[in-house]
PDB file of C-alpha atoms in Angstrom:
ATOM      1  CA  MET A   1      -5.518   3.668 162.403  1.00  0.00           C
ATOM      2  CA  THR A   2      -6.191   7.158 161.096  1.00  0.00           C
ATOM      3  CA  ILE A   3      -3.275   9.396 159.938  1.00  0.00           C
ATOM      4  CA  SER A   4      -3.548  13.133 159.921  1.00  0.00           C
ATOM      5  CA  ASN A   5      -0.631  15.469 159.367  1.00  0.00           C
ATOM      6  CA  ARG A   6      -2.606  18.539 158.793  1.00  0.00           C
ATOM      7  CA  THR A   7      -3.820  21.684 160.511  1.00  0.00           C
ATOM      8  CA  LEU A   8      -6.706  23.155 158.624  1.00  0.00           C
ATOM      9  CA  THR A   9      -7.602  26.767 159.143  1.00  0.00           C
ATOM     10  CA  PRO A  10     -11.236  27.044 160.036  1.00  0.00           C
ATOM     11  CA  LEU A  11     -13.690  28.419 157.382  1.00  0.00           C
ATOM     12  CA  THR A  12     -15.522  31.462 158.380  1.00  0.00           C
ATOM     13  CA  GLN A  13     -18.946  31.987 157.100  1.00  0.00           C
ATOM     14  CA  ALA A  14     -17.855  34.694 154.728  1.00  0.00           C
ATOM     15  CA  GLN A  15     -15.183  32.546 153.310  1.00  0.00           C
ATOM     16  CA  LEU A  16     -17.679  29.685 152.849  1.00  0.00           C
ATOM     17  CA  THR A  17     -20.077  32.073 151.075  1.00  0.00           C
ATOM     18  CA  ALA A  18     -17.529  33.450 148.839  1.00  0.00           C
ATOM     19  CA  ALA A  19     -16.149  30.005 147.855  1.00  0.00           C
ATOM     20  CA  SER A  20     -19.643  28.674 147.239  1.00  0.00           C
ATOM     21  CA  GLN A  21     -20.610  31.484 145.026  1.00  0.00           C
ATOM     22  CA  ALA A  22     -17.301  31.120 143.021  1.00  0.00           C
ATOM     23  CA  ALA A  23     -18.021  27.466 142.534  1.00  0.00           C
ATOM     24  CA  LEU A  24     -21.555  28.094 141.457  1.00  0.00           C
ATOM     25  CA  ASN A  25     -20.419  30.728 139.052  1.00  0.00           C
ATOM     26  CA  HIS A  26     -17.857  28.449 137.522  1.00  0.00           C
ATOM     27  CA  GLN A  27     -20.655  25.806 137.044  1.00  0.00           C
ATOM     28  CA  THR A  28     -22.931  28.422 135.379  1.00  0.00           C
ATOM     29  CA  GLN A  29     -20.071  29.586 133.141  1.00  0.00           C
ATOM     30  CA  ALA A  30     -19.239  26.050 132.136  1.00  0.00           C
ATOM     31  CA  GLN A  31     -22.693  25.476 130.918  1.00  0.00           C
ATOM     32  CA  ASP A  32     -23.252  28.894 129.398  1.00  0.00           C
ATOM     33  CA  LEU A  33     -19.929  29.640 127.799  1.00  0.00           C
ATOM     34  CA  HIS A  34     -18.591  26.095 127.070  1.00  0.00           C
ATOM     35  CA  LYS A  35     -21.729  23.758 126.723  1.00  0.00           C
ATOM     36  CA  LYS A  36     -20.346  21.648 129.624  1.00  0.00           C
ATOM     37  CA  ARG A  37     -22.126  19.621 132.129  1.00  0.00           C
ATOM     38  CA  PRO A  38     -23.236  21.449 135.254  1.00  0.00           C
ATOM     39  CA  PHE A  39     -20.469  20.262 137.721  1.00  0.00           C
ATOM     40  CA  ALA A  40     -17.775  22.607 138.940  1.00  0.00           C
ATOM     41  CA  ALA A  41     -14.856  22.468 141.666  1.00  0.00           C
ATOM     42  CA  ILE A  42     -12.451  24.959 142.942  1.00  0.00           C
ATOM     43  CA  LEU A  43      -9.367  24.540 145.130  1.00  0.00           C
ATOM     44  CA  LEU A  44      -8.843  27.044 148.040  1.00  0.00           C
ATOM     45  CA  ALA A  45      -5.325  27.565 149.352  1.00  0.00           C
ATOM     46  CA  PRO A  46      -4.786  27.202 153.172  1.00  0.00           C
ATOM     47  CA  ASP A  47      -5.898  30.864 153.661  1.00  0.00           C
ATOM     48  CA  ASN A  48      -9.387  29.747 152.527  1.00  0.00           C
ATOM     49  CA  GLU A  49      -9.509  32.711 150.102  1.00  0.00           C
ATOM     50  CA  THR A  50      -7.213  32.093 147.257  1.00  0.00           C
ATOM     51  CA  ILE A  51      -8.429  30.072 144.486  1.00  0.00           C
ATOM     52  CA  LEU A  52      -5.555  27.926 143.262  1.00  0.00           C
ATOM     53  CA  LEU A  53      -7.238  25.841 140.557  1.00  0.00           C
ATOM     54  CA  SER A  54     -10.649  25.330 139.121  1.00  0.00           C
ATOM     55  CA  SER A  55     -12.229  22.534 136.872  1.00  0.00           C
ATOM     56  CA  ASN A  56     -15.670  21.682 135.299  1.00  0.00           C
ATOM     57  CA  SER A  57     -16.810  18.318 134.133  1.00  0.00           C
ATOM     58  CA  LEU A  58     -15.187  17.218 130.871  1.00  0.00           C
ATOM     59  CA  SER A  59     -17.006  14.087 130.365  1.00  0.00           C
ATOM     60  CA  HIS A  60     -18.943  11.307 132.051  1.00  0.00           C
ATOM     61  CA  VAL A  61     -15.651   9.927 133.300  1.00  0.00           C
ATOM     62  CA  ARG A  62     -13.585  13.070 133.653  1.00  0.00           C
ATOM     63  CA  HIS A  63     -15.582  14.781 136.446  1.00  0.00           C
ATOM     64  CA  ALA A  64     -14.621  18.167 138.007  1.00  0.00           C
ATOM     65  CA  GLU A  65     -13.456  17.096 141.133  1.00  0.00           C
ATOM     66  CA  SER A  66     -11.246  14.122 139.945  1.00  0.00           C
ATOM     67  CA  GLU A  67      -9.710  16.502 137.200  1.00  0.00           C
ATOM     68  CA  LEU A  68      -9.002  19.047 139.844  1.00  0.00           C
ATOM     69  CA  ALA A  69      -7.570  16.655 142.317  1.00  0.00           C
ATOM     70  CA  ARG A  70      -5.086  15.063 139.823  1.00  0.00           C
ATOM     71  CA  ASN A  71      -4.043  18.420 138.594  1.00  0.00           C
ATOM     72  CA  ALA A  72      -3.646  19.619 142.208  1.00  0.00           C
ATOM     73  CA  ALA A  73      -1.496  16.447 142.955  1.00  0.00           C
ATOM     74  CA  ASP A  74       0.757  17.056 140.008  1.00  0.00           C
ATOM     75  CA  ASN A  75       1.424  20.679 140.898  1.00  0.00           C
ATOM     76  CA  TYR A  76       1.205  20.873 144.617  1.00  0.00           C
ATOM     77  CA  ASP A  77       3.039  19.122 147.553  1.00  0.00           C
ATOM     78  CA  TRP A  78       0.819  16.802 149.370  1.00  0.00           C
ATOM     79  CA  ALA A  79       1.528  18.475 152.762  1.00  0.00           C
ATOM     80  CA  TYR A  80       0.402  21.685 151.346  1.00  0.00           C
ATOM     81  CA  LEU A  81      -2.758  20.112 149.812  1.00  0.00           C
ATOM     82  CA  ALA A  82      -3.591  18.487 153.229  1.00  0.00           C
ATOM     83  CA  ARG A  83      -4.192  22.163 154.376  1.00  0.00           C
ATOM     84  CA  CYS A  84      -6.352  23.091 151.293  1.00  0.00           C
ATOM     85  CA  THR A  85     -10.039  22.794 150.485  1.00  0.00           C
ATOM     86  CA  LEU A  86     -11.881  21.557 147.525  1.00  0.00           C
ATOM     87  CA  VAL A  87     -15.188  23.201 146.999  1.00  0.00           C
ATOM     88  CA  SER A  88     -17.524  21.296 144.758  1.00  0.00           C
ATOM     89  CA  THR A  89     -21.024  22.198 143.532  1.00  0.00           C
ATOM     90  CA  TRP A  90     -22.055  18.581 143.803  1.00  0.00           C
ATOM     91  CA  GLU A  91     -21.175  15.796 146.243  1.00  0.00           C
ATOM     92  CA  PRO A  92     -18.210  13.837 144.645  1.00  0.00           C
ATOM     93  CA  CYS A  93     -18.859  10.330 143.412  1.00  0.00           C
ATOM     94  CA  ALA A  94     -16.830   7.492 144.658  1.00  0.00           C
ATOM     95  CA  MET A  95     -14.240   8.073 141.875  1.00  0.00           C
ATOM     96  CA  CYS A  96     -13.951  11.667 142.672  1.00  0.00           C
ATOM     97  CA  ALA A  97     -13.736  10.948 146.487  1.00  0.00           C
ATOM     98  CA  GLY A  98     -10.998   8.572 145.685  1.00  0.00           C
ATOM     99  CA  ALA A  99      -9.085  11.025 143.829  1.00  0.00           C
ATOM    100  CA  ILE A 100      -9.559  13.665 146.506  1.00  0.00           C
ATOM    101  CA  TYR A 101      -8.352  11.197 149.038  1.00  0.00           C
ATOM    102  CA  TRP A 102      -5.252  10.158 147.098  1.00  0.00           C
ATOM    103  CA  ALA A 103      -4.336  13.686 146.352  1.00  0.00           C
ATOM    104  CA  HIS A 104      -4.287  14.400 150.121  1.00  0.00           C
ATOM    105  CA  ILE A 105      -6.681  17.401 149.909  1.00  0.00           C
ATOM    106  CA  GLY A 106      -7.547  17.955 153.523  1.00  0.00           C
ATOM    107  CA  ARG A 107     -11.118  19.308 153.234  1.00  0.00           C
ATOM    108  CA  LEU A 108     -14.036  19.001 150.977  1.00  0.00           C
ATOM    109  CA  VAL A 109     -17.087  21.375 150.809  1.00  0.00           C
ATOM    110  CA  TYR A 110     -19.928  20.266 148.723  1.00  0.00           C
ATOM    111  CA  LEU A 111     -23.151  22.224 148.019  1.00  0.00           C
ATOM    112  CA  ALA A 112     -25.713  19.687 146.862  1.00  0.00           C
ATOM    113  CA  SER A 113     -25.928  16.074 147.546  1.00  0.00           C
ATOM    114  CA  GLU A 114     -25.770  12.983 145.154  1.00  0.00           C
ATOM    115  CA  LYS A 115     -29.314  12.404 146.172  1.00  0.00           C
ATOM    116  CA  ALA A 116     -30.476  15.756 144.819  1.00  0.00           C
ATOM    117  CA  LEU A 117     -28.594  15.057 141.624  1.00  0.00           C
ATOM    118  CA  GLN A 118     -30.339  11.852 141.159  1.00  0.00           C
ATOM    119  CA  GLU A 119     -33.610  13.637 141.548  1.00  0.00           C
ATOM    120  CA  VAL A 120     -32.467  16.253 138.905  1.00  0.00           C
ATOM    121  CA  ILE A 121     -31.238  13.779 136.259  1.00  0.00           C
ATOM    122  CA  GLY A 122     -33.462  10.890 136.880  1.00  0.00           C
ATOM    123  CA  VAL A 123     -32.926   7.314 137.429  1.00  0.00           C
ATOM    124  CA  GLY A 124     -30.998   5.340 134.841  1.00  0.00           C
ATOM    125  CA  ASN A 125     -29.758   8.463 132.942  1.00  0.00           C
ATOM    126  CA  PRO A 126     -26.722   7.013 130.888  1.00  0.00           C
ATOM    127  CA  GLU A 127     -24.766  10.255 131.014  1.00  0.00           C
ATOM    128  CA  ASN A 128     -24.692  10.211 134.834  1.00  0.00           C
ATOM    129  CA  LEU A 129     -25.449   6.989 136.577  1.00  0.00           C
ATOM    130  CA  THR A 130     -25.287   7.776 140.088  1.00  0.00           C
ATOM    131  CA  LEU A 131     -23.890   5.683 142.842  1.00  0.00           C
ATOM    132  CA  ASP A 132     -25.606   5.380 146.328  1.00  0.00           C
ATOM    133  CA  LEU A 133     -22.289   5.674 147.968  1.00  0.00           C
ATOM    134  CA  PRO A 134     -21.683   8.908 149.802  1.00  0.00           C
ATOM    135  CA  CYS A 135     -18.295  10.437 149.823  1.00  0.00           C
ATOM    136  CA  ARG A 136     -18.112  10.282 153.526  1.00  0.00           C
ATOM    137  CA  ARG A 137     -18.274   6.581 153.433  1.00  0.00           C
ATOM    138  CA  VAL A 138     -15.489   6.444 150.939  1.00  0.00           C
ATOM    139  CA  PHE A 139     -13.343   8.684 153.086  1.00  0.00           C
ATOM    140  CA  GLU A 140     -14.033   6.682 156.286  1.00  0.00           C
ATOM    141  CA  LYS A 141     -12.595   3.519 154.711  1.00  0.00           C
ATOM    142  CA  GLY A 142      -9.155   5.311 154.274  1.00  0.00           C
ATOM    143  CA  GLN A 143      -6.344   5.939 156.623  1.00  0.00           C
ATOM    144  CA  GLY A 144      -6.176   9.579 156.075  1.00  0.00           C
ATOM    145  CA  VAL A 145      -8.632  12.230 157.252  1.00  0.00           C
ATOM    146  CA  VAL A 146     -10.735  14.424 154.886  1.00  0.00           C
ATOM    147  CA  GLU A 147     -12.844  16.928 156.579  1.00  0.00           C
ATOM    148  CA  VAL A 148     -16.404  17.116 154.856  1.00  0.00           C
ATOM    149  CA  ILE A 149     -18.864  19.982 154.864  1.00  0.00           C
ATOM    150  CA  GLY A 150     -21.892  19.373 152.997  1.00  0.00           C
ATOM    151  CA  PRO A 151     -24.603  19.491 151.564  1.00  0.00           C
ATOM    152  CA  SER A 152     -25.207  23.265 152.153  1.00  0.00           C
ATOM    153  CA  VAL A 153     -28.937  23.128 152.494  1.00  0.00           C
ATOM    154  CA  GLU A 154     -29.424  25.737 155.368  1.00  0.00           C
ATOM    155  CA  GLU A 155     -27.589  28.453 153.265  1.00  0.00           C
ATOM    156  CA  GLY A 156     -29.629  27.650 150.261  1.00  0.00           C
ATOM    157  CA  TRP A 157     -26.861  26.544 148.220  1.00  0.00           C
ATOM    158  CA  GLU A 158     -28.187  23.164 147.509  1.00  0.00           C
ATOM    159  CA  ARG A 159     -31.346  24.737 146.129  1.00  0.00           C
ATOM    160  CA  ARG A 160     -29.318  27.100 143.789  1.00  0.00           C
ATOM    161  CA  VAL A 161     -27.153  24.432 142.433  1.00  0.00           C
ATOM    162  CA  VAL A 162     -30.084  22.378 141.692  1.00  0.00           C
ATOM    163  CA  GLU A 163     -31.877  25.228 139.936  1.00  0.00           C
ATOM    164  CA  ASP A 164     -28.829  26.100 137.982  1.00  0.00           C
ATOM    165  CA  SER A 165     -28.268  22.361 136.913  1.00  0.00           C
ATOM    166  CA  ARG A 166     -31.858  21.882 135.719  1.00  0.00           C
ATOM    167  CA  ARG A 167     -31.144  24.076 132.951  1.00  0.00           C
ATOM    168  CA  TYR A 168     -28.622  21.564 131.350  1.00  0.00           C
ATOM    169  CA  TRP A 169     -30.545  18.500 132.500  1.00  0.00           C
ATOM    170  CA  GLY A 170     -34.014  19.902 131.411  1.00  0.00           C
ATOM    171  CA  GLU A 171     -32.679  20.362 127.891  1.00  0.00           C
ATOM    172  CA  ARG A 172     -32.022  16.474 127.834  1.00  0.00           C
ATOM    173  CA  GLY A 173     -35.536  15.412 128.665  1.00  0.00           C
ATOM    174  CA  ASN A 174     -35.065  14.986 132.345  1.00  0.00           C
TER     175      ASN A 174
END
C-alpha cells in the first residue's frame, strides 16, 4: 500500500533551471568560501520558487540532504513538507534518501547521479564510499510517495556539477 497525502505543484522549466542554478551556486560557495565538500541541497516551498532552507555537506556522515531534511522536519509541518521540493546537486545516498522520506518531503530533484560521483572520486575513497543503491530504490520500499526527477543530463546540469566537484576532489588526488 502506498500513502500519498499531497498535491505537488508541477515544476516549470524556468523554476527547475533557477533551482538547479541556486543549488550549484550553493555547492560552489561551500567549496570556495567554507572549504566544504562539493554537495549542496536547497528546499523549495510549494510555490517552487521560494528557497526555505539550504545546506551543504558538513562531514562524511553529515551530508547536505540529510542535514536539510532533519532541519526541515524540525521546522515545518509534515503536510507542508509533502508539497515541497528538495533540490540536490548529487543523487542522495541511502542515508539521505531515508531522511528525505522520513521528513515527508514530497519531491526530490537531483542534478548528478551517484554513478557520476563515483567516477569523480574514484573507487574506495574513504572520504566518500559510495553505495550502489539508487535513491529511487530506497523510496520504492516505503509506504509514502517521493517524486524523483534526475539526473539532469539533458539540461547539462550533471556535467556542470561534475566539473565543479572536480576542483575539490582533484585537490585530494582523485
